[in-house]
Amino acid sequence: MLEIIKLIDMKSWVGLVGVLFGAMLGLSGVIFANRSSFQRLKLQLNTEKERDHAQVKREKLEELYILLSQWENMFFSNCLKLTLVMKREIDYNQYLDEIIESGQASNVDFYRLEMIINIYAREILPLYKDVLKCRDKINNIAGAHKQDYMLGNFNGEEYLEIYLGAHTELNIKVKKLQEQLAELATNA
């Protein structure tokens, strides 16, 4: 084998070394190009992922805004109907019939509303809890009125002012929640 190597002249060795050197340069160029391409693709995929996530979040927040508005409309509609009972313009059975009728037409999905808040809008969770506290306060007033009504006290005027005041408070809190939600959706 050494004899074969000795038979090869120096020009051939220089050519072979040149070919090997060129092959190494070419290979390193391909490696650097592939690495750069891989990093660019990785950055592009991360950017697309973030953009898609932001788009999905914005769509969910828009849906939440609509659900919240539908809930607010339904809740305030029920409030107005109960104030008619408190003013003795309708009786409790008529009120319940109207609630049942409007409830069948309502398509507010409370579970979806809470799910979207808990997954996509945790930033507004304290405001939502304030809204729920106001709702509970209103429901307690309505419950106290119902108990009096069942006992034969059909005049609900004593509840009317605090009931409407609690609804005004709820309206303010819902509007604040919607403003925060709109800002969150805008920045998503």
Short mmCIF file of N, CA and C in Angstrom, two decimals:
data_model
loop_
_atom_site.label_atom_id
_atom_site.label_comp_id
_atom_site.label_asym_id
_atom_site.label_seq_id
_atom_site.Cartn_x
_atom_site.Cartn_y
_atom_site.Cartn_z
N MET A 1 0.81 -1.17 0.00
CA MET A 1 0.00 0.00 0.00
C MET A 1 0.87 1.25 0.00
N LEU A 2 1.91 1.22 0.74
CA LEU A 2 2.82 2.35 0.75
C LEU A 2 3.45 2.56 -0.62
N GLU A 3 3.63 1.52 -1.30
CA GLU A 3 4.22 1.62 -2.63
C GLU A 3 3.27 2.34 -3.59
N ILE A 4 2.00 2.10 -3.44
CA ILE A 4 1.02 2.77 -4.30
C ILE A 4 1.00 4.26 -3.99
N ILE A 5 1.10 4.59 -2.70
CA ILE A 5 1.09 5.99 -2.29
C ILE A 5 2.32 6.69 -2.83
N LYS A 6 3.46 6.02 -2.83
CA LYS A 6 4.70 6.61 -3.33
C LYS A 6 4.64 6.83 -4.83
N LEU A 7 3.88 6.05 -5.54
CA LEU A 7 3.78 6.18 -6.99
C LEU A 7 2.97 7.41 -7.41
N ILE A 8 2.13 7.91 -6.52
CA ILE A 8 1.29 9.06 -6.87
C ILE A 8 2.14 10.30 -6.75
N ASP A 9 2.09 11.15 -7.78
CA ASP A 9 2.93 12.35 -7.78
C ASP A 9 2.31 13.45 -6.91
N MET A 10 3.06 14.49 -6.64
CA MET A 10 2.68 15.56 -5.75
C MET A 10 1.49 16.37 -6.28
N LYS A 11 1.39 16.55 -7.58
CA LYS A 11 0.29 17.31 -8.16
C LYS A 11 -1.05 16.62 -7.87
N SER A 12 -1.06 15.34 -7.88
CA SER A 12 -2.28 14.60 -7.60
C SER A 12 -2.70 14.77 -6.15
N TRP A 13 -1.69 14.78 -5.25
CA TRP A 13 -1.98 14.99 -3.84
C TRP A 13 -2.57 16.38 -3.60
N VAL A 14 -1.99 17.36 -4.25
CA VAL A 14 -2.48 18.73 -4.11
C VAL A 14 -3.92 18.81 -4.63
N GLY A 15 -4.18 18.16 -5.75
CA GLY A 15 -5.53 18.14 -6.32
C GLY A 15 -6.52 17.45 -5.38
N LEU A 16 -6.08 16.32 -4.81
CA LEU A 16 -6.95 15.58 -3.89
C LEU A 16 -7.25 16.42 -2.64
N VAL A 17 -6.21 17.06 -2.09
CA VAL A 17 -6.41 17.91 -0.92
C VAL A 17 -7.34 19.07 -1.28
N GLY A 18 -7.19 19.64 -2.46
CA GLY A 18 -8.06 20.73 -2.90
C GLY A 18 -9.51 20.28 -3.02
N VAL A 19 -9.69 19.09 -3.57
CA VAL A 19 -11.05 18.55 -3.71
C VAL A 19 -11.65 18.31 -2.32
N LEU A 20 -10.87 17.72 -1.41
CA LEU A 20 -11.36 17.47 -0.05
C LEU A 20 -11.68 18.78 0.68
N PHE A 21 -10.79 19.79 0.48
CA PHE A 21 -11.01 21.09 1.10
C PHE A 21 -12.29 21.75 0.54
N GLY A 22 -12.48 21.65 -0.74
CA GLY A 22 -13.69 22.21 -1.37
C GLY A 22 -14.94 21.49 -0.89
N ALA A 23 -14.84 20.18 -0.74
CA ALA A 23 -15.98 19.40 -0.26
C ALA A 23 -16.32 19.79 1.18
N MET A 24 -15.29 19.99 2.00
CA MET A 24 -15.51 20.40 3.39
C MET A 24 -16.15 21.79 3.45
N LEU A 25 -15.68 22.71 2.60
CA LEU A 25 -16.27 24.05 2.56
C LEU A 25 -17.74 23.97 2.11
N GLY A 26 -17.99 23.18 1.11
CA GLY A 26 -19.36 23.02 0.62
C GLY A 26 -20.27 22.42 1.68
N LEU A 27 -19.78 21.41 2.37
CA LEU A 27 -20.55 20.76 3.42
C LEU A 27 -20.83 21.73 4.57
N SER A 28 -19.82 22.50 4.97
CA SER A 28 -20.03 23.47 6.06
C SER A 28 -21.00 24.56 5.61
N GLY A 29 -20.95 24.96 4.35
CA GLY A 29 -21.90 25.95 3.83
C GLY A 29 -23.32 25.42 3.88
N VAL A 30 -23.51 24.17 3.52
CA VAL A 30 -24.83 23.55 3.57
C VAL A 30 -25.32 23.46 5.01
N ILE A 31 -24.43 23.09 5.92
CA ILE A 31 -24.81 22.99 7.34
C ILE A 31 -25.24 24.35 7.87
N PHE A 32 -24.45 25.41 7.60
CA PHE A 32 -24.81 26.75 8.07
C PHE A 32 -26.11 27.23 7.42
N ALA A 33 -26.31 26.95 6.16
CA ALA A 33 -27.54 27.36 5.47
C ALA A 33 -28.76 26.63 6.06
N ASN A 34 -28.60 25.34 6.32
CA ASN A 34 -29.71 24.57 6.90
C ASN A 34 -30.02 25.06 8.32
N ARG A 35 -28.98 25.35 9.09
CA ARG A 35 -29.20 25.85 10.45
C ARG A 35 -29.94 27.19 10.40
N SER A 36 -29.51 28.05 9.53
CA SER A 36 -30.17 29.36 9.39
C SER A 36 -31.61 29.20 8.92
N SER A 37 -31.83 28.30 7.98
CA SER A 37 -33.18 28.05 7.48
C SER A 37 -34.07 27.46 8.58
N PHE A 38 -33.49 26.56 9.37
CA PHE A 38 -34.24 25.95 10.47
C PHE A 38 -34.63 27.01 11.50
N GLN A 39 -33.71 27.90 11.85
CA GLN A 39 -34.02 28.96 12.82
C GLN A 39 -35.08 29.90 12.27
N ARG A 40 -35.01 30.22 10.99
CA ARG A 40 -36.01 31.09 10.38
C ARG A 40 -37.38 30.42 10.39
N LEU A 41 -37.44 29.14 10.05
CA LEU A 41 -38.71 28.41 10.09
C LEU A 41 -39.26 28.31 11.50
N LYS A 42 -38.38 28.08 12.47
CA LYS A 42 -38.81 28.00 13.86
C LYS A 42 -39.40 29.34 14.31
N LEU A 43 -38.74 30.43 13.95
CA LEU A 43 -39.24 31.77 14.28
C LEU A 43 -40.57 32.03 13.59
N GLN A 44 -40.68 31.63 12.34
CA GLN A 44 -41.92 31.81 11.58
C GLN A 44 -43.06 31.00 12.21
N LEU A 45 -42.80 29.77 12.59
CA LEU A 45 -43.84 28.94 13.22
C LEU A 45 -44.26 29.52 14.56
N ASN A 46 -43.30 30.01 15.35
CA ASN A 46 -43.66 30.63 16.63
C ASN A 46 -44.49 31.88 16.42
N THR A 47 -44.13 32.67 15.42
CA THR A 47 -44.90 33.88 15.12
C THR A 47 -46.31 33.53 14.67
N GLU A 48 -46.45 32.54 13.80
CA GLU A 48 -47.77 32.11 13.35
C GLU A 48 -48.59 31.54 14.51
N LYS A 49 -47.93 30.80 15.39
CA LYS A 49 -48.62 30.23 16.55
C LYS A 49 -49.14 31.34 17.46
N GLU A 50 -48.31 32.34 17.73
CA GLU A 50 -48.72 33.47 18.56
C GLU A 50 -49.86 34.26 17.90
N ARG A 51 -49.76 34.45 16.58
CA ARG A 51 -50.81 35.18 15.86
C ARG A 51 -52.12 34.40 15.88
N ASP A 52 -52.04 33.08 15.67
CA ASP A 52 -53.25 32.25 15.72
C ASP A 52 -53.85 32.24 17.12
N HIS A 53 -53.00 32.17 18.14
CA HIS A 53 -53.49 32.19 19.52
C HIS A 53 -54.17 33.53 19.81
N ALA A 54 -53.57 34.61 19.37
CA ALA A 54 -54.16 35.94 19.58
C ALA A 54 -55.49 36.06 18.86
N GLN A 55 -55.57 35.50 17.66
CA GLN A 55 -56.82 35.56 16.90
C GLN A 55 -57.92 34.75 17.59
N VAL A 56 -57.58 33.56 18.05
CA VAL A 56 -58.57 32.73 18.77
C VAL A 56 -59.01 33.44 20.05
N LYS A 57 -58.05 34.02 20.77
CA LYS A 57 -58.39 34.72 22.01
C LYS A 57 -59.31 35.91 21.71
N ARG A 58 -59.00 36.67 20.67
CA ARG A 58 -59.84 37.81 20.31
C ARG A 58 -61.25 37.35 19.95
N GLU A 59 -61.36 36.27 19.19
CA GLU A 59 -62.68 35.75 18.82
C GLU A 59 -63.46 35.29 20.05
N LYS A 60 -62.79 34.64 20.99
CA LYS A 60 -63.46 34.18 22.21
C LYS A 60 -63.89 35.37 23.06
N LEU A 61 -63.06 36.41 23.12
CA LEU A 61 -63.42 37.59 23.90
C LEU A 61 -64.59 38.33 23.25
N GLU A 62 -64.63 38.34 21.94
CA GLU A 62 -65.78 38.94 21.25
C GLU A 62 -67.05 38.15 21.55
N GLU A 63 -66.93 36.82 21.53
CA GLU A 63 -68.08 35.98 21.86
C GLU A 63 -68.51 36.22 23.31
N LEU A 64 -67.54 36.36 24.20
CA LEU A 64 -67.85 36.63 25.60
C LEU A 64 -68.59 37.96 25.75
N TYR A 65 -68.17 38.96 25.01
CA TYR A 65 -68.83 40.27 25.05
C TYR A 65 -70.30 40.13 24.65
N ILE A 66 -70.53 39.37 23.60
CA ILE A 66 -71.91 39.15 23.12
C ILE A 66 -72.72 38.37 24.16
N LEU A 67 -72.15 37.31 24.71
CA LEU A 67 -72.84 36.52 25.74
C LEU A 67 -73.16 37.38 26.96
N LEU A 68 -72.23 38.21 27.35
CA LEU A 68 -72.44 39.08 28.49
C LEU A 68 -73.55 40.09 28.22
N SER A 69 -73.58 40.61 27.00
CA SER A 69 -74.65 41.55 26.63
C SER A 69 -76.01 40.87 26.61
N GLN A 70 -76.06 39.65 26.10
CA GLN A 70 -77.32 38.91 26.08
C GLN A 70 -77.79 38.62 27.50
N TRP A 71 -76.86 38.21 28.37
CA TRP A 71 -77.20 37.95 29.76
C TRP A 71 -77.71 39.21 30.43
N GLU A 72 -77.02 40.32 30.20
CA GLU A 72 -77.44 41.59 30.79
C GLU A 72 -78.85 41.97 30.34
N ASN A 73 -79.13 41.85 29.06
CA ASN A 73 -80.47 42.17 28.54
C ASN A 73 -81.54 41.29 29.17
N MET A 74 -81.25 39.99 29.27
CA MET A 74 -82.22 39.07 29.85
C MET A 74 -82.45 39.39 31.33
N PHE A 75 -81.36 39.66 32.05
CA PHE A 75 -81.46 39.93 33.48
C PHE A 75 -82.24 41.21 33.74
N PHE A 76 -81.98 42.25 32.95
CA PHE A 76 -82.68 43.51 33.16
C PHE A 76 -84.14 43.42 32.69
N SER A 77 -84.39 42.59 31.71
CA SER A 77 -85.78 42.37 31.30
C SER A 77 -86.56 41.72 32.44
N ASN A 78 -85.95 40.74 33.08
CA ASN A 78 -86.59 40.09 34.23
C ASN A 78 -86.79 41.08 35.37
N CYS A 79 -85.83 41.98 35.54
CA CYS A 79 -85.95 43.00 36.59
C CYS A 79 -87.16 43.87 36.35
N LEU A 80 -87.32 44.33 35.11
CA LEU A 80 -88.46 45.20 34.81
C LEU A 80 -89.78 44.48 35.05
N LYS A 81 -89.81 43.20 34.73
CA LYS A 81 -91.03 42.43 34.95
C LYS A 81 -91.34 42.29 36.44
N LEU A 82 -90.31 42.10 37.26
CA LEU A 82 -90.54 41.98 38.69
C LEU A 82 -90.95 43.32 39.29
N THR A 83 -90.44 44.42 38.75
CA THR A 83 -90.88 45.72 39.27
C THR A 83 -92.37 45.93 39.02
N LEU A 84 -92.89 45.33 37.94
CA LEU A 84 -94.34 45.42 37.70
C LEU A 84 -95.12 44.69 38.80
N VAL A 85 -94.55 43.59 39.29
CA VAL A 85 -95.18 42.87 40.40
C VAL A 85 -95.11 43.72 41.66
N MET A 86 -93.96 44.33 41.89
CA MET A 86 -93.79 45.16 43.09
C MET A 86 -94.75 46.36 43.07
N LYS A 87 -95.04 46.86 41.88
CA LYS A 87 -95.97 47.99 41.75
C LYS A 87 -97.43 47.53 41.70
N ARG A 88 -97.63 46.22 41.74
CA ARG A 88 -98.96 45.60 41.71
C ARG A 88 -99.66 45.80 40.36
N GLU A 89 -98.90 45.91 39.29
CA GLU A 89 -99.49 46.03 37.96
C GLU A 89 -99.78 44.66 37.35
N ILE A 90 -98.99 43.67 37.76
CA ILE A 90 -99.26 42.28 37.39
C ILE A 90 -99.07 41.44 38.64
N ASP A 91 -99.59 40.20 38.60
CA ASP A 91 -99.38 39.34 39.77
C ASP A 91 -98.16 38.44 39.54
N TYR A 92 -97.80 37.73 40.58
CA TYR A 92 -96.58 36.92 40.53
C TYR A 92 -96.67 35.81 39.48
N ASN A 93 -97.84 35.23 39.31
CA ASN A 93 -97.99 34.16 38.31
C ASN A 93 -97.79 34.69 36.89
N GLN A 94 -98.30 35.89 36.62
CA GLN A 94 -98.07 36.49 35.30
C GLN A 94 -96.58 36.75 35.09
N TYR A 95 -95.92 37.21 36.13
CA TYR A 95 -94.47 37.44 36.08
C TYR A 95 -93.74 36.14 35.74
N LEU A 96 -94.10 35.07 36.44
CA LEU A 96 -93.43 33.79 36.20
C LEU A 96 -93.71 33.27 34.80
N ASP A 97 -94.93 33.45 34.32
CA ASP A 97 -95.25 33.04 32.95
C ASP A 97 -94.39 33.79 31.94
N GLU A 98 -94.22 35.08 32.15
CA GLU A 98 -93.39 35.87 31.24
C GLU A 98 -91.92 35.47 31.32
N ILE A 99 -91.45 35.16 32.51
CA ILE A 99 -90.06 34.71 32.69
C ILE A 99 -89.84 33.39 31.96
N ILE A 100 -90.79 32.48 32.10
CA ILE A 100 -90.67 31.18 31.43
C ILE A 100 -90.68 31.38 29.92
N GLU A 101 -91.57 32.23 29.44
CA GLU A 101 -91.67 32.48 28.00
C GLU A 101 -90.39 33.13 27.47
N SER A 102 -89.88 34.12 28.16
CA SER A 102 -88.66 34.77 27.69
C SER A 102 -87.45 33.87 27.89
N GLY A 103 -87.48 33.00 28.89
CA GLY A 103 -86.38 32.07 29.12
C GLY A 103 -86.25 31.04 28.03
N GLN A 104 -87.37 30.65 27.44
CA GLN A 104 -87.33 29.70 26.34
C GLN A 104 -86.74 30.34 25.09
N ALA A 105 -86.94 31.64 24.93
CA ALA A 105 -86.40 32.34 23.77
C ALA A 105 -84.94 32.72 23.98
N SER A 106 -84.50 32.74 25.23
CA SER A 106 -83.13 33.15 25.55
C SER A 106 -82.15 32.05 25.16
N ASN A 107 -81.01 32.47 24.66
CA ASN A 107 -79.98 31.49 24.30
C ASN A 107 -78.67 31.81 25.01
N VAL A 108 -78.76 32.35 26.22
CA VAL A 108 -77.57 32.67 26.99
C VAL A 108 -77.05 31.39 27.63
N ASP A 109 -75.80 31.06 27.32
CA ASP A 109 -75.16 29.87 27.87
C ASP A 109 -74.21 30.32 28.99
N PHE A 110 -74.67 30.24 30.23
CA PHE A 110 -73.88 30.72 31.36
C PHE A 110 -72.60 29.91 31.54
N TYR A 111 -72.66 28.61 31.26
CA TYR A 111 -71.47 27.78 31.40
C TYR A 111 -70.40 28.20 30.40
N ARG A 112 -70.82 28.52 29.19
CA ARG A 112 -69.87 28.98 28.17
C ARG A 112 -69.28 30.33 28.57
N LEU A 113 -70.12 31.19 29.08
CA LEU A 113 -69.68 32.51 29.52
C LEU A 113 -68.58 32.36 30.58
N GLU A 114 -68.82 31.55 31.58
CA GLU A 114 -67.83 31.36 32.63
C GLU A 114 -66.60 30.62 32.12
N MET A 115 -66.78 29.67 31.22
CA MET A 115 -65.65 28.95 30.67
C MET A 115 -64.71 29.91 29.93
N ILE A 116 -65.27 30.78 29.11
CA ILE A 116 -64.44 31.72 28.35
C ILE A 116 -63.70 32.65 29.29
N ILE A 117 -64.38 33.11 30.33
CA ILE A 117 -63.71 33.98 31.30
C ILE A 117 -62.57 33.23 31.97
N ASN A 118 -62.82 32.01 32.41
CA ASN A 118 -61.79 31.25 33.13
C ASN A 118 -60.62 30.83 32.25
N ILE A 119 -60.84 30.68 30.95
CA ILE A 119 -59.76 30.24 30.07
C ILE A 119 -59.07 31.41 29.38
N TYR A 120 -59.84 32.33 28.84
CA TYR A 120 -59.27 33.37 27.99
C TYR A 120 -59.21 34.76 28.62
N ALA A 121 -59.92 34.97 29.71
CA ALA A 121 -60.00 36.34 30.25
C ALA A 121 -59.88 36.36 31.76
N ARG A 122 -58.89 35.66 32.27
CA ARG A 122 -58.71 35.60 33.72
C ARG A 122 -58.42 36.98 34.32
N GLU A 123 -57.97 37.91 33.48
CA GLU A 123 -57.66 39.26 33.96
C GLU A 123 -58.91 39.98 34.47
N ILE A 124 -60.06 39.62 33.92
CA ILE A 124 -61.30 40.30 34.32
C ILE A 124 -62.11 39.50 35.34
N LEU A 125 -61.54 38.44 35.84
CA LEU A 125 -62.24 37.59 36.81
C LEU A 125 -62.69 38.36 38.07
N PRO A 126 -61.86 39.25 38.64
CA PRO A 126 -62.34 40.01 39.80
C PRO A 126 -63.56 40.88 39.47
N LEU A 127 -63.58 41.50 38.30
CA LEU A 127 -64.74 42.30 37.90
C LEU A 127 -65.97 41.42 37.73
N TYR A 128 -65.78 40.24 37.15
CA TYR A 128 -66.89 39.31 36.96
C TYR A 128 -67.44 38.86 38.31
N LYS A 129 -66.56 38.63 39.27
CA LYS A 129 -67.02 38.23 40.60
C LYS A 129 -67.81 39.35 41.27
N ASP A 130 -67.42 40.61 41.01
CA ASP A 130 -68.20 41.74 41.52
C ASP A 130 -69.60 41.76 40.92
N VAL A 131 -69.68 41.46 39.63
CA VAL A 131 -70.98 41.39 38.95
C VAL A 131 -71.83 40.29 39.57
N LEU A 132 -71.22 39.15 39.84
CA LEU A 132 -71.97 38.04 40.45
C LEU A 132 -72.45 38.39 41.86
N LYS A 133 -71.64 39.14 42.60
CA LYS A 133 -72.08 39.57 43.95
C LYS A 133 -73.29 40.49 43.83
N CYS A 134 -73.26 41.39 42.86
CA CYS A 134 -74.43 42.28 42.66
C CYS A 134 -75.65 41.47 42.25
N ARG A 135 -75.43 40.48 41.39
CA ARG A 135 -76.54 39.62 40.96
C ARG A 135 -77.14 38.90 42.16
N ASP A 136 -76.26 38.39 43.04
CA ASP A 136 -76.74 37.69 44.24
C ASP A 136 -77.53 38.64 45.15
N LYS A 137 -77.06 39.87 45.26
CA LYS A 137 -77.77 40.87 46.07
C LYS A 137 -79.17 41.11 45.51
N ILE A 138 -79.26 41.23 44.19
CA ILE A 138 -80.56 41.43 43.53
C ILE A 138 -81.46 40.22 43.76
N ASN A 139 -80.88 39.04 43.62
CA ASN A 139 -81.66 37.82 43.83
C ASN A 139 -82.15 37.70 45.28
N ASN A 140 -81.34 38.16 46.23
CA ASN A 140 -81.76 38.14 47.64
C ASN A 140 -82.93 39.09 47.88
N ILE A 141 -82.87 40.26 47.26
CA ILE A 141 -83.97 41.22 47.39
C ILE A 141 -85.24 40.63 46.77
N ALA A 142 -85.08 40.03 45.57
CA ALA A 142 -86.23 39.41 44.91
C ALA A 142 -86.78 38.26 45.73
N GLY A 143 -85.89 37.50 46.38
CA GLY A 143 -86.33 36.40 47.23
C GLY A 143 -87.10 36.89 48.45
N ALA A 144 -86.63 37.97 49.06
CA ALA A 144 -87.34 38.54 50.21
C ALA A 144 -88.71 39.05 49.78
N HIS A 145 -88.78 39.68 48.62
CA HIS A 145 -90.07 40.15 48.10
C HIS A 145 -91.00 38.98 47.86
N LYS A 146 -90.47 37.92 47.30
CA LYS A 146 -91.30 36.74 47.02
C LYS A 146 -91.87 36.16 48.31
N GLN A 147 -91.05 36.09 49.35
CA GLN A 147 -91.54 35.57 50.63
C GLN A 147 -92.68 36.43 51.17
N ASP A 148 -92.49 37.75 51.11
CA ASP A 148 -93.57 38.64 51.56
C ASP A 148 -94.81 38.46 50.70
N TYR A 149 -94.62 38.32 49.42
CA TYR A 149 -95.75 38.16 48.49
C TYR A 149 -96.51 36.89 48.83
N MET A 150 -95.78 35.81 49.11
CA MET A 150 -96.42 34.54 49.45
C MET A 150 -97.18 34.63 50.77
N LEU A 151 -96.74 35.53 51.65
CA LEU A 151 -97.41 35.71 52.94
C LEU A 151 -98.61 36.64 52.83
N GLY A 152 -98.85 37.16 51.61
CA GLY A 152 -100.03 37.99 51.39
C GLY A 152 -99.74 39.48 51.30
N ASN A 153 -98.49 39.88 51.45
CA ASN A 153 -98.12 41.28 51.31
C ASN A 153 -97.85 41.55 49.83
N PHE A 154 -98.89 41.92 49.10
CA PHE A 154 -98.76 42.09 47.65
C PHE A 154 -98.15 43.43 47.25
N ASN A 155 -98.08 44.36 48.17
CA ASN A 155 -97.50 45.65 47.87
C ASN A 155 -95.98 45.57 48.06
N GLY A 156 -95.25 45.64 46.99
CA GLY A 156 -93.79 45.51 47.05
C GLY A 156 -93.07 46.84 46.94
N GLU A 157 -93.77 47.93 47.20
CA GLU A 157 -93.17 49.26 47.08
C GLU A 157 -91.93 49.42 47.96
N GLU A 158 -91.92 48.78 49.13
CA GLU A 158 -90.78 48.91 50.03
C GLU A 158 -89.51 48.29 49.43
N TYR A 159 -89.67 47.32 48.53
CA TYR A 159 -88.53 46.68 47.89
C TYR A 159 -88.09 47.41 46.62
N LEU A 160 -88.97 48.18 46.05
CA LEU A 160 -88.75 48.76 44.73
C LEU A 160 -87.49 49.63 44.68
N GLU A 161 -87.31 50.50 45.64
CA GLU A 161 -86.18 51.43 45.60
C GLU A 161 -84.85 50.69 45.75
N ILE A 162 -84.76 49.78 46.71
CA ILE A 162 -83.49 49.05 46.88
C ILE A 162 -83.24 48.09 45.71
N TYR A 163 -84.32 47.55 45.17
CA TYR A 163 -84.21 46.65 44.03
C TYR A 163 -83.67 47.40 42.81
N LEU A 164 -84.23 48.55 42.52
CA LEU A 164 -83.77 49.35 41.38
C LEU A 164 -82.37 49.90 41.62
N GLY A 165 -82.06 50.25 42.87
CA GLY A 165 -80.71 50.70 43.20
C GLY A 165 -79.67 49.61 42.97
N ALA A 166 -80.02 48.40 43.36
CA ALA A 166 -79.10 47.27 43.15
C ALA A 166 -78.93 47.00 41.66
N HIS A 167 -80.00 47.18 40.89
CA HIS A 167 -79.88 47.00 39.44
C HIS A 167 -79.03 48.08 38.81
N THR A 168 -79.12 49.29 39.31
CA THR A 168 -78.27 50.37 38.80
C THR A 168 -76.81 50.05 39.09
N GLU A 169 -76.55 49.55 40.29
CA GLU A 169 -75.18 49.15 40.66
C GLU A 169 -74.69 48.03 39.74
N LEU A 170 -75.56 47.07 39.49
CA LEU A 170 -75.19 45.97 38.60
C LEU A 170 -74.91 46.49 37.19
N ASN A 171 -75.73 47.39 36.72
CA ASN A 171 -75.54 47.95 35.38
C ASN A 171 -74.18 48.63 35.27
N ILE A 172 -73.80 49.38 36.29
CA ILE A 172 -72.50 50.06 36.29
C ILE A 172 -71.36 49.05 36.26
N LYS A 173 -71.48 47.99 37.05
CA LYS A 173 -70.43 46.97 37.11
C LYS A 173 -70.35 46.19 35.80
N VAL A 174 -71.48 45.92 35.17
CA VAL A 174 -71.46 45.20 33.89
C VAL A 174 -70.82 46.07 32.82
N LYS A 175 -71.13 47.36 32.80
CA LYS A 175 -70.53 48.27 31.82
C LYS A 175 -69.02 48.35 32.02
N LYS A 176 -68.58 48.39 33.27
CA LYS A 176 -67.14 48.41 33.56
C LYS A 176 -66.50 47.10 33.08
N LEU A 177 -67.17 45.99 33.32
CA LEU A 177 -66.67 44.70 32.86
C LEU A 177 -66.57 44.67 31.34
N GLN A 178 -67.59 45.19 30.66
CA GLN A 178 -67.57 45.21 29.20
C GLN A 178 -66.46 46.11 28.67
N GLU A 179 -66.20 47.23 29.35
CA GLU A 179 -65.10 48.10 28.92
C GLU A 179 -63.76 47.39 29.04
N GLN A 180 -63.54 46.71 30.16
CA GLN A 180 -62.30 45.97 30.35
C GLN A 180 -62.18 44.84 29.33
N LEU A 181 -63.28 44.20 29.05
CA LEU A 181 -63.31 43.12 28.08
C LEU A 181 -62.98 43.65 26.68
N ALA A 182 -63.54 44.78 26.33
CA ALA A 182 -63.26 45.39 25.02
C ALA A 182 -61.78 45.78 24.93
N GLU A 183 -61.23 46.31 26.00
CA GLU A 183 -59.81 46.67 25.99
C GLU A 183 -58.93 45.43 25.88
N LEU A 184 -59.31 44.39 26.58
CA LEU A 184 -58.56 43.13 26.52
C LEU A 184 -58.60 42.54 25.11
N ALA A 185 -59.78 42.58 24.48
CA ALA A 185 -59.92 42.07 23.11
C ALA A 185 -59.13 42.92 22.12
N THR A 186 -59.10 44.22 22.33
CA THR A 186 -58.36 45.10 21.44
C THR A 186 -56.86 44.82 21.51
N ASN A 187 -56.38 44.52 22.70
CA ASN A 187 -54.94 44.29 22.88
C ASN A 187 -54.54 42.83 22.67
N ALA A 188 -55.49 41.98 22.39
CA ALA A 188 -55.17 40.54 22.21
C ALA A 188 -54.46 40.31 20.89
#
